[in-house]
mmCIF file of C-alpha atoms in Angstrom:
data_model
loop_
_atom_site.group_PDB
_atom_site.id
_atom_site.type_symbol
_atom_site.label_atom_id
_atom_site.label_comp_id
_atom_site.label_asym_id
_atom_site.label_seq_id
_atom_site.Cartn_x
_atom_site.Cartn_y
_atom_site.Cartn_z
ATOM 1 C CA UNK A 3 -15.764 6.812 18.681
ATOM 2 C CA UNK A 4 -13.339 4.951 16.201
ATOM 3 C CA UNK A 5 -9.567 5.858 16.777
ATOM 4 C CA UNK A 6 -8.467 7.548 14.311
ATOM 5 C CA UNK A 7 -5.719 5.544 12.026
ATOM 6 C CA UNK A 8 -1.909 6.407 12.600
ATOM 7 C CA UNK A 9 -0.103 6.977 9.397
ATOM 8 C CA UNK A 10 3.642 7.673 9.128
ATOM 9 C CA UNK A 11 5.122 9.245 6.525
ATOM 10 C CA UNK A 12 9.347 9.289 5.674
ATOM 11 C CA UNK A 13 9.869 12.580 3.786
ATOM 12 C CA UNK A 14 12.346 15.059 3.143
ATOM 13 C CA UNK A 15 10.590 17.901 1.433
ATOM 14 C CA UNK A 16 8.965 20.057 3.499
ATOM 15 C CA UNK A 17 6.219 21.249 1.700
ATOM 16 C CA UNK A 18 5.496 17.654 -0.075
ATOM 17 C CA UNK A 19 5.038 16.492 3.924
ATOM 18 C CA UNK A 20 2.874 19.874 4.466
ATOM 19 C CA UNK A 21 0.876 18.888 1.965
ATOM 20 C CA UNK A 22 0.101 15.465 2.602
ATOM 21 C CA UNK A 23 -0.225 15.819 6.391
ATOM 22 C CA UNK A 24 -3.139 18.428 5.625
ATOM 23 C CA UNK A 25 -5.069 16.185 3.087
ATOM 24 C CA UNK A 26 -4.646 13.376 5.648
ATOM 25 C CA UNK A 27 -5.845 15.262 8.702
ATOM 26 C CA UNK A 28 -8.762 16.412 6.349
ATOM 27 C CA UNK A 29 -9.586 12.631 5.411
ATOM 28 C CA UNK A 30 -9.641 11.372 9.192
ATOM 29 C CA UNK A 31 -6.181 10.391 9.387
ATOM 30 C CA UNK A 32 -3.384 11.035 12.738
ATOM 31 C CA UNK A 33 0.017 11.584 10.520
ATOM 32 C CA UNK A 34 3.340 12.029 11.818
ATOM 33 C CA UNK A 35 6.377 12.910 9.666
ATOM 34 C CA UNK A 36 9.866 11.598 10.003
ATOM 35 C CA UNK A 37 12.492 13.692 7.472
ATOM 36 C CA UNK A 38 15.402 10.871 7.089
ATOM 37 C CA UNK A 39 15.524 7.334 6.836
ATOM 38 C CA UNK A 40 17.174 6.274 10.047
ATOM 39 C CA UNK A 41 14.958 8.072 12.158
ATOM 40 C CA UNK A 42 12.035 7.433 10.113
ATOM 41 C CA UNK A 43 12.952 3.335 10.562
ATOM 42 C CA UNK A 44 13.197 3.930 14.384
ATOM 43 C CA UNK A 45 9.639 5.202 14.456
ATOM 44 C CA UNK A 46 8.219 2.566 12.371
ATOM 45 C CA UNK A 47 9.636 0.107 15.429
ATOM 46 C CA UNK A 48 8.757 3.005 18.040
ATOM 47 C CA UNK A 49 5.071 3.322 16.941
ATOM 48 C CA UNK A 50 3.944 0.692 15.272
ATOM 49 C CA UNK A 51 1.783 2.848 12.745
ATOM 50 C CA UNK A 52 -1.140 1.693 10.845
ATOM 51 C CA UNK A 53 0.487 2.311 7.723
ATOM 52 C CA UNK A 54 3.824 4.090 6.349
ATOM 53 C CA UNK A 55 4.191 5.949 3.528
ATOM 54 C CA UNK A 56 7.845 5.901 2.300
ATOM 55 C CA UNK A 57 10.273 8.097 -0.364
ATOM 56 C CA UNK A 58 12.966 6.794 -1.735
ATOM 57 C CA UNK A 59 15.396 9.518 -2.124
ATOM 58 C CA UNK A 60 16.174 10.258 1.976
ATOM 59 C CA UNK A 61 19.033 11.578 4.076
ATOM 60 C CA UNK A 62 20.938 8.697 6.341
ATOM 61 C CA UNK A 63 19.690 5.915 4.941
ATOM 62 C CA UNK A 64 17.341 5.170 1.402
ATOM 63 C CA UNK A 65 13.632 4.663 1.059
ATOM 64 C CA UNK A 66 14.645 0.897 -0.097
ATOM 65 C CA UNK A 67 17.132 -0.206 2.245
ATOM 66 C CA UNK A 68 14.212 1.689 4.647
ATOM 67 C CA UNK A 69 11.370 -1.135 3.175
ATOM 68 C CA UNK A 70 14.002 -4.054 3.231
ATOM 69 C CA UNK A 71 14.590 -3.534 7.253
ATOM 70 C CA UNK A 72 10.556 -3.344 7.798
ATOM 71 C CA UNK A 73 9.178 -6.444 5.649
ATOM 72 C CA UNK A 74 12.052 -8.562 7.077
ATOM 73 C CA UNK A 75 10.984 -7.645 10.769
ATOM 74 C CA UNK A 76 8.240 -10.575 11.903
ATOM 75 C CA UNK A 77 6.811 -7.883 14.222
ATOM 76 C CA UNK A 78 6.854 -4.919 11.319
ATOM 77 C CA UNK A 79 6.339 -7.141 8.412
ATOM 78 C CA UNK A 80 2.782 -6.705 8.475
ATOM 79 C CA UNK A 81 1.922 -2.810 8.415
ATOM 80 C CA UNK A 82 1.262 -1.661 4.735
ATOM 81 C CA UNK A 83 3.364 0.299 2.993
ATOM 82 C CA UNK A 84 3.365 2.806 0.457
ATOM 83 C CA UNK A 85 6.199 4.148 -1.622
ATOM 84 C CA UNK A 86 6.015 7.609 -2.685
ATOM 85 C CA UNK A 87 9.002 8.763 -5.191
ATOM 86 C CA UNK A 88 10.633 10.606 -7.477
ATOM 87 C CA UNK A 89 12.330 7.536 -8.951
ATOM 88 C CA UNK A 90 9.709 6.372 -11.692
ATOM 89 C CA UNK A 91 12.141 4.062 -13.743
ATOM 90 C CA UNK A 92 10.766 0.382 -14.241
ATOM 91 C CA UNK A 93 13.579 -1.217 -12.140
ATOM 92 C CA UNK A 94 12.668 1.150 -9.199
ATOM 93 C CA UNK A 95 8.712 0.315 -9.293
ATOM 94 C CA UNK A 96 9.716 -3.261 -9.458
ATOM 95 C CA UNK A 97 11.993 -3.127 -7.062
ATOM 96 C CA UNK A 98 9.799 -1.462 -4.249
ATOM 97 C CA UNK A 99 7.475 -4.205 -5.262
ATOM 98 C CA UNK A 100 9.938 -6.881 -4.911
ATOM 99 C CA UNK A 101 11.069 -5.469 -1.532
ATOM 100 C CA UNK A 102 7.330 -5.903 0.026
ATOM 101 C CA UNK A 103 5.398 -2.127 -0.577
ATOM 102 C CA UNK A 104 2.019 -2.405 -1.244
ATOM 103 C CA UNK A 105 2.228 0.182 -3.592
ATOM 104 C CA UNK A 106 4.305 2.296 -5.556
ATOM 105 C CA UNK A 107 2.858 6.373 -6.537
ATOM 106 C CA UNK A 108 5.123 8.340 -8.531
ATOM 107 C CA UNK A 109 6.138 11.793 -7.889
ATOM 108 C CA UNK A 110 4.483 14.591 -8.806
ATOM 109 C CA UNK A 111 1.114 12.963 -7.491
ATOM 110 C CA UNK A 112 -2.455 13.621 -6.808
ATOM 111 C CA UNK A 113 -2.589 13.971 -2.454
ATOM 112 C CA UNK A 114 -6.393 12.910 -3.072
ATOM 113 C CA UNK A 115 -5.616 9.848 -5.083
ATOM 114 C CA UNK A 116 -2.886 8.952 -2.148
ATOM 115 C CA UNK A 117 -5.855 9.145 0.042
ATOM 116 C CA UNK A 118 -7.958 6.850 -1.838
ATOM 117 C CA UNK A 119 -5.073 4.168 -2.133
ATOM 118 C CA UNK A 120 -4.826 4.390 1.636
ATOM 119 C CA UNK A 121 -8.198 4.438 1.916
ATOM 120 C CA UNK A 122 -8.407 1.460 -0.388
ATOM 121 C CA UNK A 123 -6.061 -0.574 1.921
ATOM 122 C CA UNK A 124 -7.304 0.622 5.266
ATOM 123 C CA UNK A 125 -10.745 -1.577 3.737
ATOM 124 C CA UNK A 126 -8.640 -4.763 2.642
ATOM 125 C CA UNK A 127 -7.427 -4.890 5.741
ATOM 126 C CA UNK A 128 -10.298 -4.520 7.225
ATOM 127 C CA UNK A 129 -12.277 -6.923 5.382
ATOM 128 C CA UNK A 130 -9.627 -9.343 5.575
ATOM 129 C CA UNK A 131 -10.241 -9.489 9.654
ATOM 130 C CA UNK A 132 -13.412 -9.424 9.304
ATOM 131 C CA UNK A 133 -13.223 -12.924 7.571
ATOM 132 C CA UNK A 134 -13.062 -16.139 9.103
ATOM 133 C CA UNK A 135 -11.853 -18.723 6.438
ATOM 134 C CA UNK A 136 -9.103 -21.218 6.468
ATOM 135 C CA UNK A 137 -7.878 -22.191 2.623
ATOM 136 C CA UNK A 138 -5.994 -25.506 2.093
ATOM 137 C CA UNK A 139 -3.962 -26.220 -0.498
ATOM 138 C CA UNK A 140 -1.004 -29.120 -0.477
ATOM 139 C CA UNK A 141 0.982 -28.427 2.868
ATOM 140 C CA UNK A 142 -0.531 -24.757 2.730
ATOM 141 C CA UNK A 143 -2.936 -22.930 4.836
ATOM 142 C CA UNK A 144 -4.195 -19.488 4.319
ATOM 143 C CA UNK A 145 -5.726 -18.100 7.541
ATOM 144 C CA UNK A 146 -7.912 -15.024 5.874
ATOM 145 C CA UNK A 147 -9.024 -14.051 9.915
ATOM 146 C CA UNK A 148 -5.488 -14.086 11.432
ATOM 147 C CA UNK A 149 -3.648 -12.708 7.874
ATOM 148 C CA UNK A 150 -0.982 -15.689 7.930
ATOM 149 C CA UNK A 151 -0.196 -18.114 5.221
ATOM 150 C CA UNK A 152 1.898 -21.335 6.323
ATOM 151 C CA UNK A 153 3.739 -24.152 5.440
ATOM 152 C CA UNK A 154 2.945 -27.365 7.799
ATOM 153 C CA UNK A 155 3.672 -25.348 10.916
ATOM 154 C CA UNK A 156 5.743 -22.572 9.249
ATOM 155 C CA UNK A 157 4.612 -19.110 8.439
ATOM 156 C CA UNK A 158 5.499 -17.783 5.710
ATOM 157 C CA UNK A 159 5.230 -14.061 5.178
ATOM 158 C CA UNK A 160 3.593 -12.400 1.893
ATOM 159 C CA UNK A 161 3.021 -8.145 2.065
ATOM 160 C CA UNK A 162 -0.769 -7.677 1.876
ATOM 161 C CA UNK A 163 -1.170 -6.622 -1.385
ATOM 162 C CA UNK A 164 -0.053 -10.770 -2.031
ATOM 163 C CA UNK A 165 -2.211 -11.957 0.430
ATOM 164 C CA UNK A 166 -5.123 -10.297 -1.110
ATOM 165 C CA UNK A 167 -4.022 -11.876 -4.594
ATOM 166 C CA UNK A 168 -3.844 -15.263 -3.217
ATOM 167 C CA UNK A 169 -7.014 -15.032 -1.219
ATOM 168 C CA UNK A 170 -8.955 -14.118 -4.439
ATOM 169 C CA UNK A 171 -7.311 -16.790 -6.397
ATOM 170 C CA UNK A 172 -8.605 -19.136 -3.535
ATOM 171 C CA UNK A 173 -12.089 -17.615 -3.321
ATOM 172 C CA UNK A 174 -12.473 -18.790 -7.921
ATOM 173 C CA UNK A 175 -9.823 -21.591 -7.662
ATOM 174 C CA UNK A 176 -10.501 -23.424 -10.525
ATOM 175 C CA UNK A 177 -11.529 -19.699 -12.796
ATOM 176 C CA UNK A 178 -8.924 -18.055 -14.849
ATOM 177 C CA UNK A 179 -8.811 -13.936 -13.493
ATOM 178 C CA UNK A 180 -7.701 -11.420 -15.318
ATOM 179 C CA UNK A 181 -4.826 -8.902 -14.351
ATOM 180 C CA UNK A 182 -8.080 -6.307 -14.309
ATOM 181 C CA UNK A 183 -10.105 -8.207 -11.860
ATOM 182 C CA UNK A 184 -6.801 -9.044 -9.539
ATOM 183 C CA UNK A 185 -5.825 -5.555 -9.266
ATOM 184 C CA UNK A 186 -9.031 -5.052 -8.237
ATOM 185 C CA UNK A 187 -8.017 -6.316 -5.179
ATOM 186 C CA UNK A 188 -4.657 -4.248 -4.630
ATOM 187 C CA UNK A 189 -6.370 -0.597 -6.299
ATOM 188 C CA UNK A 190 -9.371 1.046 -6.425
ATOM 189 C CA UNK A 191 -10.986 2.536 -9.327
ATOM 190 C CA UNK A 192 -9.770 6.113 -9.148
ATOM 191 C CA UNK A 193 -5.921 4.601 -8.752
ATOM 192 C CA UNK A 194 -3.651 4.723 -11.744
ATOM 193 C CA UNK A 195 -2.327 1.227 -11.878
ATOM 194 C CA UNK A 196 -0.602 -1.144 -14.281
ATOM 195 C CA UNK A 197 -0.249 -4.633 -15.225
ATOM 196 C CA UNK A 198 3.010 -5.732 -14.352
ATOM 197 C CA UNK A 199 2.118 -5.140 -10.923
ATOM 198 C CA UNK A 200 0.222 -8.205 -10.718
ATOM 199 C CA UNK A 201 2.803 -10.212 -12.707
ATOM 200 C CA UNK A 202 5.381 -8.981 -9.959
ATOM 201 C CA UNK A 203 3.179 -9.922 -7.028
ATOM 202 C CA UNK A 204 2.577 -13.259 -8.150
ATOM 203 C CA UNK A 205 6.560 -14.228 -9.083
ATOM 204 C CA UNK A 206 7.267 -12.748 -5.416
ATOM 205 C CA UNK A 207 4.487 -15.039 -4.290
ATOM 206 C CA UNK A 208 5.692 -18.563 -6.192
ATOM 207 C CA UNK A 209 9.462 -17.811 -4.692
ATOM 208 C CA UNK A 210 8.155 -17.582 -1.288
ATOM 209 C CA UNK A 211 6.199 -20.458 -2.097
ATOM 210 C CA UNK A 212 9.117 -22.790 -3.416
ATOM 211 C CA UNK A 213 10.386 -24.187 -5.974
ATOM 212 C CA UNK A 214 7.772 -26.723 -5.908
ATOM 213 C CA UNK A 215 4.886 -24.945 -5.664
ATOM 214 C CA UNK A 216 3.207 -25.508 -8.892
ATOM 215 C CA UNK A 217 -0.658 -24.529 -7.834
ATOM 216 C CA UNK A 218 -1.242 -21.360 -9.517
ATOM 217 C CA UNK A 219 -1.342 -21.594 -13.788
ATOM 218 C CA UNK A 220 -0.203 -18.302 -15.902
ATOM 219 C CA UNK A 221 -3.189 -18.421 -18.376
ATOM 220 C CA UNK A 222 -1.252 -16.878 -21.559
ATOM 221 C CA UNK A 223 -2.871 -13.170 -22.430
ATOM 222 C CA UNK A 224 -5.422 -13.338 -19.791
ATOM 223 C CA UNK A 225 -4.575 -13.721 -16.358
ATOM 224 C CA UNK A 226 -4.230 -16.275 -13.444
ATOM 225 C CA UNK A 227 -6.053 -19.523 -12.127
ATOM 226 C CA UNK A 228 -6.146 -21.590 -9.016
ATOM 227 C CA UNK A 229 -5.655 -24.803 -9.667
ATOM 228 C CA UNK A 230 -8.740 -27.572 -8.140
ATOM 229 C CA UNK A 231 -5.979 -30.165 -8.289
ATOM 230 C CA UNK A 232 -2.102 -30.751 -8.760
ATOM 231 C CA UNK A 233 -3.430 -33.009 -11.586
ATOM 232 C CA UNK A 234 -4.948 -30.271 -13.473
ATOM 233 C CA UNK A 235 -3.473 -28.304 -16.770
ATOM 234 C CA UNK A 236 -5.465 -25.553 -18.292
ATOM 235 C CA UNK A 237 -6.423 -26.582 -21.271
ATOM 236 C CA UNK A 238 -7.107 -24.074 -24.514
ATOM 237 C CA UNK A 239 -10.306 -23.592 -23.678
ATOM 238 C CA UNK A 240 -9.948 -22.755 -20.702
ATOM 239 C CA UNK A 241 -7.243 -19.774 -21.917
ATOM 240 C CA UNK A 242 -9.922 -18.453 -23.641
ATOM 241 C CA UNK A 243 -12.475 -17.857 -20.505
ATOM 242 C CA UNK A 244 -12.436 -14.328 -18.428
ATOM 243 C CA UNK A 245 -14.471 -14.730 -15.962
#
């Protein structure tokens, strides 16, 4: 019998936590609920969980500064993360975005459709070990079966929801994707999402890249491509193809 996923979640509000730790225990899921941010971080490097799902708004120390410490940890880096808040301005989606979550739901929220985004992840993940592919590009490898992109002999970490990007840039290089068909590969159909996502993943993806880094073309009112060759330029008919 599979072991059953371990999910922590960082949250305050009692009955928000109540309700969420029933829905995931329904769904096949082990949850375990840490109510402040210190303690919540502690568990994260306790535990190890499969994935943590994150407010923003906690006692002792903030959902963000909460994210920061966990994506900048080589041994944390990689366990998906969702952040669940109150805080729907545009900075404070970006933001969690920019910090490394995986995704961002907005308070009040559906506890099924926080299900299916974990759900949704749980199978990238999966599929993403299941896959044994080495992409090239430049000085870059992208190891799909061991999840690690590098420079030369340096790794340089991306949150999965950028790995997933990249990987399906890689699988059409040379086809312009729409934002639709890349957050195909960050959502699933019964998610709400929204475009700048994708435009926000793939600026936190050319910084980590470098300056240099000049592979992947913004196709003007479509999407993204993969360049074949440094020597490329998408050309205008090219802008108009969405494949």
């Amino acid at each position: 019998m599979a072991q059953r996923k371990r999910i922590l979640l960082i949250e305050d509000e009692a009955d928000i936590a109540s309700m969420i730790k029933l829905q995931a225990e329904l769904s096949g899921y082990k949850l375990h609920v840490e109510v402040d941010g210190i303690n919540g971080l502690r568990a994260v490097e306790r535990e190890k969980p499969d994935l943590v799902i994150l407010d923003i708004m906690l006692p002792g120390q903030n959902g963000f500064d909460v994210c920061r410490k966990i994506k900048s940890n080589p041994e944390l880096r990689g366990i998906p993360l969702i952040i669940l808040s109150a805080k729907n301005d545009e900075i404070d989606v970006l933001l969690g975005l920019e910090l490394g979550a995986d995704d961002y739901i907005e308070k009040p929220f559906s506890p099924k459709v926080l299900m299916s985004r974990i759900k949704a992840i749980f199978r990238r993940k999966r599929d993403t070990e299941k896959t044994a592919k080495v992409f090239s590009f430049g000085e870059f490898t992208l190891e799909v079966d061991r999840y690690l992109l590098r420079k030369n002999d340096k790794v340089i970490p991306i949150t999965l929801s950028e790995f997933g990007i990249l990987k399906r840039l890689l699988q059409n290089r040379g086809k312009v994707l729409t934002r639709n068909q890349l957050l195909d590969d960050i959502h699933n159909d019964d998610s709400f999402i929204v475009d700048r996502n994708i435009d926000v993943h793939i600026a936190s993806l050319r910084r980590k890249l470098g300056p240099n880094f000049k592979w992947i073309d913004t196709v003007r009112g479509i999407g993204y491509r993969f360049k074949l060759d440094l020597s490329e330029e998408v050309s205008e008919a090219e802008e108009l193809v969405t494949s």
